[in-house]
PDB file of C-alpha atoms in Angstrom:
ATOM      1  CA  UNK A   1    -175.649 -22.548 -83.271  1.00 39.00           C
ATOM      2  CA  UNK A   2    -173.084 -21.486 -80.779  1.00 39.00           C
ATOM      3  CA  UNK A   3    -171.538 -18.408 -80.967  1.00 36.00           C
ATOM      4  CA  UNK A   4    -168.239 -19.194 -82.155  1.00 38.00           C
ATOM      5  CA  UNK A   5    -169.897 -21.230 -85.052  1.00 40.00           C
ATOM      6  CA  UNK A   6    -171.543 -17.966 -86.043  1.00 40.00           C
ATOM      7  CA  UNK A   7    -168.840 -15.723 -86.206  1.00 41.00           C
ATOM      8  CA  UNK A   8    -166.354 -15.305 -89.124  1.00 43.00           C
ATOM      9  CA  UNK A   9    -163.000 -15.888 -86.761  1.00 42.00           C
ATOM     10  CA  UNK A  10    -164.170 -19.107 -84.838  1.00 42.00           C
ATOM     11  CA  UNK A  11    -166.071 -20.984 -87.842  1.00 41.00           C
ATOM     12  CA  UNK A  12    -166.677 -24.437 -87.719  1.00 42.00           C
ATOM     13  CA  UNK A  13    -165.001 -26.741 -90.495  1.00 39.00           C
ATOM     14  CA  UNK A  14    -167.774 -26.676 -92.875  1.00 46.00           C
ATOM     15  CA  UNK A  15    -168.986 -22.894 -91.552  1.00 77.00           C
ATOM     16  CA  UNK A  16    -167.836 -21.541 -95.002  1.00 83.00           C
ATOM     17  CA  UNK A  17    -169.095 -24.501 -96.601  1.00 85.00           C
ATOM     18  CA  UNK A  18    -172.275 -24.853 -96.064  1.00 84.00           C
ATOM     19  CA  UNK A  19    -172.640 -21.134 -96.999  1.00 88.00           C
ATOM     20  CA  UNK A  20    -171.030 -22.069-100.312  1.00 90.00           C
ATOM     21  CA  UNK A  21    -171.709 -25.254-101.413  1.00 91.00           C
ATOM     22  CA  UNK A  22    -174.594 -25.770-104.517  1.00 91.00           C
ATOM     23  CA  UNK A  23    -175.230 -29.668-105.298  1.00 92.00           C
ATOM     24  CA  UNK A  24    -176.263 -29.997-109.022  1.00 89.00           C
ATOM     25  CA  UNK A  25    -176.581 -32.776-111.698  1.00 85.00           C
ATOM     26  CA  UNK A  26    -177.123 -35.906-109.479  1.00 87.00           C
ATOM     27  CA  UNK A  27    -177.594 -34.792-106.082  1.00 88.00           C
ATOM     28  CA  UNK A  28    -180.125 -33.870-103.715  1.00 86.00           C
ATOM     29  CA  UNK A  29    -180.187 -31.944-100.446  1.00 90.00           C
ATOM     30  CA  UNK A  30    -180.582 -35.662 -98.682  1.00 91.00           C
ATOM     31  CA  UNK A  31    -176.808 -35.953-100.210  1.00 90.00           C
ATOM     32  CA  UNK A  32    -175.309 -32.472 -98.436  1.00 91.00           C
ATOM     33  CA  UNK A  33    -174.510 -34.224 -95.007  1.00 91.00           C
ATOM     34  CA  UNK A  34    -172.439 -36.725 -96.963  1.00 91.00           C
ATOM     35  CA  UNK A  35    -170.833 -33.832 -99.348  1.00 91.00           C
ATOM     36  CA  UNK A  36    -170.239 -31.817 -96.882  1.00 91.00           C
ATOM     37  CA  UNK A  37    -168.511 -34.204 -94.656  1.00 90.00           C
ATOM     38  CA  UNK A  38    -166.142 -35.441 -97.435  1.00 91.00           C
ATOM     39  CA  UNK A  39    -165.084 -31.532 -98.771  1.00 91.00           C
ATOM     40  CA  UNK A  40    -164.865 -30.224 -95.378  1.00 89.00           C
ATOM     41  CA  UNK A  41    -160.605 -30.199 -95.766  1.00 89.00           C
ATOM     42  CA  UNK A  42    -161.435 -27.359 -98.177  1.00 90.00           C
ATOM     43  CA  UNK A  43    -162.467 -25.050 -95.689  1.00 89.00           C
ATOM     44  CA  UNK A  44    -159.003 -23.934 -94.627  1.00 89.00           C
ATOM     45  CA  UNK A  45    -158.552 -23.262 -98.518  1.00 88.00           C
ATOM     46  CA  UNK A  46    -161.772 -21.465 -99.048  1.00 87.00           C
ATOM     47  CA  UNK A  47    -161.272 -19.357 -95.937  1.00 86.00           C
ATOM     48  CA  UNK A  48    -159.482 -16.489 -97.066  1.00 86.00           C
ATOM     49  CA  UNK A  49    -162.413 -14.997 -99.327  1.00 88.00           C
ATOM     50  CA  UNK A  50    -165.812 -13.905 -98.878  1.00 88.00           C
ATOM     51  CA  UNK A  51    -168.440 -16.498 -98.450  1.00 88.00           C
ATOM     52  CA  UNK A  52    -170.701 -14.264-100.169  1.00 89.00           C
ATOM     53  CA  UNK A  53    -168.381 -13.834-103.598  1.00 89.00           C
ATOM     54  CA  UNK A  54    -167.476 -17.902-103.673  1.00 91.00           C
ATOM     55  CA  UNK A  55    -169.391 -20.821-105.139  1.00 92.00           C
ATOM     56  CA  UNK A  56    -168.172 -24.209-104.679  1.00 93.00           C
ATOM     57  CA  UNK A  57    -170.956 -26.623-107.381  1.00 94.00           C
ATOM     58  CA  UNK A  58    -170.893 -30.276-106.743  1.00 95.00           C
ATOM     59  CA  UNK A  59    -172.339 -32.182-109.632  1.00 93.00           C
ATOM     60  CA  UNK A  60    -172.510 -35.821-110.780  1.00 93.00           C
ATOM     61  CA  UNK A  61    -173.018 -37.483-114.155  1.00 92.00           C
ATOM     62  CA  UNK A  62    -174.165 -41.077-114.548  1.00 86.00           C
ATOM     63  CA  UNK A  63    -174.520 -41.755-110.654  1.00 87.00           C
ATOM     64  CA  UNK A  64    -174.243 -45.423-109.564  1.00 79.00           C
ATOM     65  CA  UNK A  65    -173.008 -46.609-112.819  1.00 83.00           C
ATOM     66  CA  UNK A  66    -169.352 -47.473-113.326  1.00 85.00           C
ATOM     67  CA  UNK A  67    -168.543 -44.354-115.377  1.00 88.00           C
ATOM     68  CA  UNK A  68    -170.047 -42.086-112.432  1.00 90.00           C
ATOM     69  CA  UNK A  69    -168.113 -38.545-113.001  1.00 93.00           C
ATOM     70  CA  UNK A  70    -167.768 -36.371-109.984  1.00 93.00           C
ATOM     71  CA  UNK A  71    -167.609 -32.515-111.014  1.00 94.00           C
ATOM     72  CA  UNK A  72    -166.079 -30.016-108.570  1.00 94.00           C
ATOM     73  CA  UNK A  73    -166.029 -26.694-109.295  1.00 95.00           C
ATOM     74  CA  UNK A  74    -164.872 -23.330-107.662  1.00 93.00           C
ATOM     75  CA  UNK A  75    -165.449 -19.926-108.601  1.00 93.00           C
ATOM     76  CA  UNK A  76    -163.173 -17.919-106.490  1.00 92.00           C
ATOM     77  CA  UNK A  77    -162.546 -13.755-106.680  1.00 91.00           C
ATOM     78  CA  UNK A  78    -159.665 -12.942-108.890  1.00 88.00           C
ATOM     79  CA  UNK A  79    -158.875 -16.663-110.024  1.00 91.00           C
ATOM     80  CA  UNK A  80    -159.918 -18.504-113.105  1.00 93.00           C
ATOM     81  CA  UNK A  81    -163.092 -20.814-112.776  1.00 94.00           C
ATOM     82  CA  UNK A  82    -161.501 -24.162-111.244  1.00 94.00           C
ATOM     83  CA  UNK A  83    -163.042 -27.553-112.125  1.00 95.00           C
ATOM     84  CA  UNK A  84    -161.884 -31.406-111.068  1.00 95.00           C
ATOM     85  CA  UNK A  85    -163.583 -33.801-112.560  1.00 95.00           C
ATOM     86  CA  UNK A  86    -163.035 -37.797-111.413  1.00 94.00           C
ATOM     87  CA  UNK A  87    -164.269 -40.919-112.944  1.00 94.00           C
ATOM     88  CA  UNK A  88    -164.741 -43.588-110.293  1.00 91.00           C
ATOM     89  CA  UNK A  89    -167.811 -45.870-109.185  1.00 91.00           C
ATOM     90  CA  UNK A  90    -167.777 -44.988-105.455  1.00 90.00           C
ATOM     91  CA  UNK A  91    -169.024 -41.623-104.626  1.00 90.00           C
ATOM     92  CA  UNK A  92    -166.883 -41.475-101.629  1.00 91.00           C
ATOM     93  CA  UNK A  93    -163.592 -41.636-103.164  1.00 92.00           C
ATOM     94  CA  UNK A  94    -164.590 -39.642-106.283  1.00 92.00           C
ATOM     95  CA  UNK A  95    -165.873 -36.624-103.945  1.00 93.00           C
ATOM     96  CA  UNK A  96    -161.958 -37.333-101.979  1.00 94.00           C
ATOM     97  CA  UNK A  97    -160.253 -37.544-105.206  1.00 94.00           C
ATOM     98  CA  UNK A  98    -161.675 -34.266-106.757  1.00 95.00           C
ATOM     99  CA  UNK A  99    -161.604 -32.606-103.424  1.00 94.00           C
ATOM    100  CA  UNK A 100    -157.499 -33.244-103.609  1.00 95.00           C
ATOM    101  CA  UNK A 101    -157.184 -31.929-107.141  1.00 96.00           C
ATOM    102  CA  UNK A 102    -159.458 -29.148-106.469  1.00 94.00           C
ATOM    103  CA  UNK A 103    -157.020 -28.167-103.566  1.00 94.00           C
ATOM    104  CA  UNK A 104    -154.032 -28.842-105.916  1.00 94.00           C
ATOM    105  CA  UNK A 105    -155.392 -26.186-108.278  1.00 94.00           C
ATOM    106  CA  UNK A 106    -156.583 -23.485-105.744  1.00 92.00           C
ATOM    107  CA  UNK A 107    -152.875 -23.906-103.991  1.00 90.00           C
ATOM    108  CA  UNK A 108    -151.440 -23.832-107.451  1.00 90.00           C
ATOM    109  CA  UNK A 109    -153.220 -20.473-108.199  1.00 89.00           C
ATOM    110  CA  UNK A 110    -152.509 -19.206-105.062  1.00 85.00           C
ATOM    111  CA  UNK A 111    -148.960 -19.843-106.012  1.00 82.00           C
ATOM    112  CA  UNK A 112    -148.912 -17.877-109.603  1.00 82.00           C
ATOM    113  CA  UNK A 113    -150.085 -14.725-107.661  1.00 75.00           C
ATOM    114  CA  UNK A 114    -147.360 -14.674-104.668  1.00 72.00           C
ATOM    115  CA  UNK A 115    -144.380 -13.183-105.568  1.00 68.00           C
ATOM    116  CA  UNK A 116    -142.125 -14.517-102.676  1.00 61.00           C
ATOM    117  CA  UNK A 117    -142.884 -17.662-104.940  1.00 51.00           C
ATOM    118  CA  UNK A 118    -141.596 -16.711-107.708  1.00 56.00           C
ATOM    119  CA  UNK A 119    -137.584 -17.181-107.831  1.00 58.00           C
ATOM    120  CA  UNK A 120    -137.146 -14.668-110.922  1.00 61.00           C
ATOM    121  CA  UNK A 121    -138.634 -11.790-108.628  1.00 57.00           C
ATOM    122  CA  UNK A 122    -136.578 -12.807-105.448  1.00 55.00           C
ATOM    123  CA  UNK A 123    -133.499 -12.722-107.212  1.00 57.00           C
ATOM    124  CA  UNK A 124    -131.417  -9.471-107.785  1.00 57.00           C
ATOM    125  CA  UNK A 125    -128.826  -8.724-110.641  1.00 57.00           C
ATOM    126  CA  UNK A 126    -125.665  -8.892-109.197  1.00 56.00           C
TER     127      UNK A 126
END
């Protein structure tokens, strides 16, 4: 591991994920490369916090089968437990698919709790 791989400021893309990641329900650790690879945009989300206080859980119900349901789940300091779940055959676009509403919800959080985003406190009585 090169140096800038092991240090907080110069991570590699899945630095923080790999630290953070738990496969559950449906996966083994032959299945991490594959995980990893296809949740590595959530690195610049997951970023901000402590590796050590974040758990990203990847689990999958019913693999193979046409009702396969990907589960995505964060537990992130100071924000509600987030979970996407996607119904879809191809494990690919289900881990994509609940990877993008996982996102949705961590930006949407991230939202609630910044002020400059929130018109009412921006605006002042005339």
């Amino acid at each position: 591991m090169s140096e800038s791989e092991s240090t907080g400021a110069g991570r590699s893309r899945t630095g923080i994920l790999d630290e953070v990641l738990v496969l559950s329900g449906g996966l083994s650790e032959a299945d991490r490369p594959l995980v990893r690879d296809r949740l590595s945009t959530l690195e610049k989300h997951l970023s901000r916090w402590d590796p050590a206080s974040v758990t990203v859980e990847v689990s999958v119900k019913n693999r193979g089968g046409r009702e396969q349901q990907v589960t995505l789940r964060a537990d992130l300091p100071g924000y509600p437990p987030l979970a996407a779940k996607v119904v879809d055959p191809d494990l690919d676009s289900a881990l994509a698919s609940a990877r993008r509403e996982l996102v949705r919800q961590v930006e949407d959080e991230k939202r609630k709790r910044e002020p400059k985003s929130n018109r009412q406190l921006r605006e002042k009585p005339l």
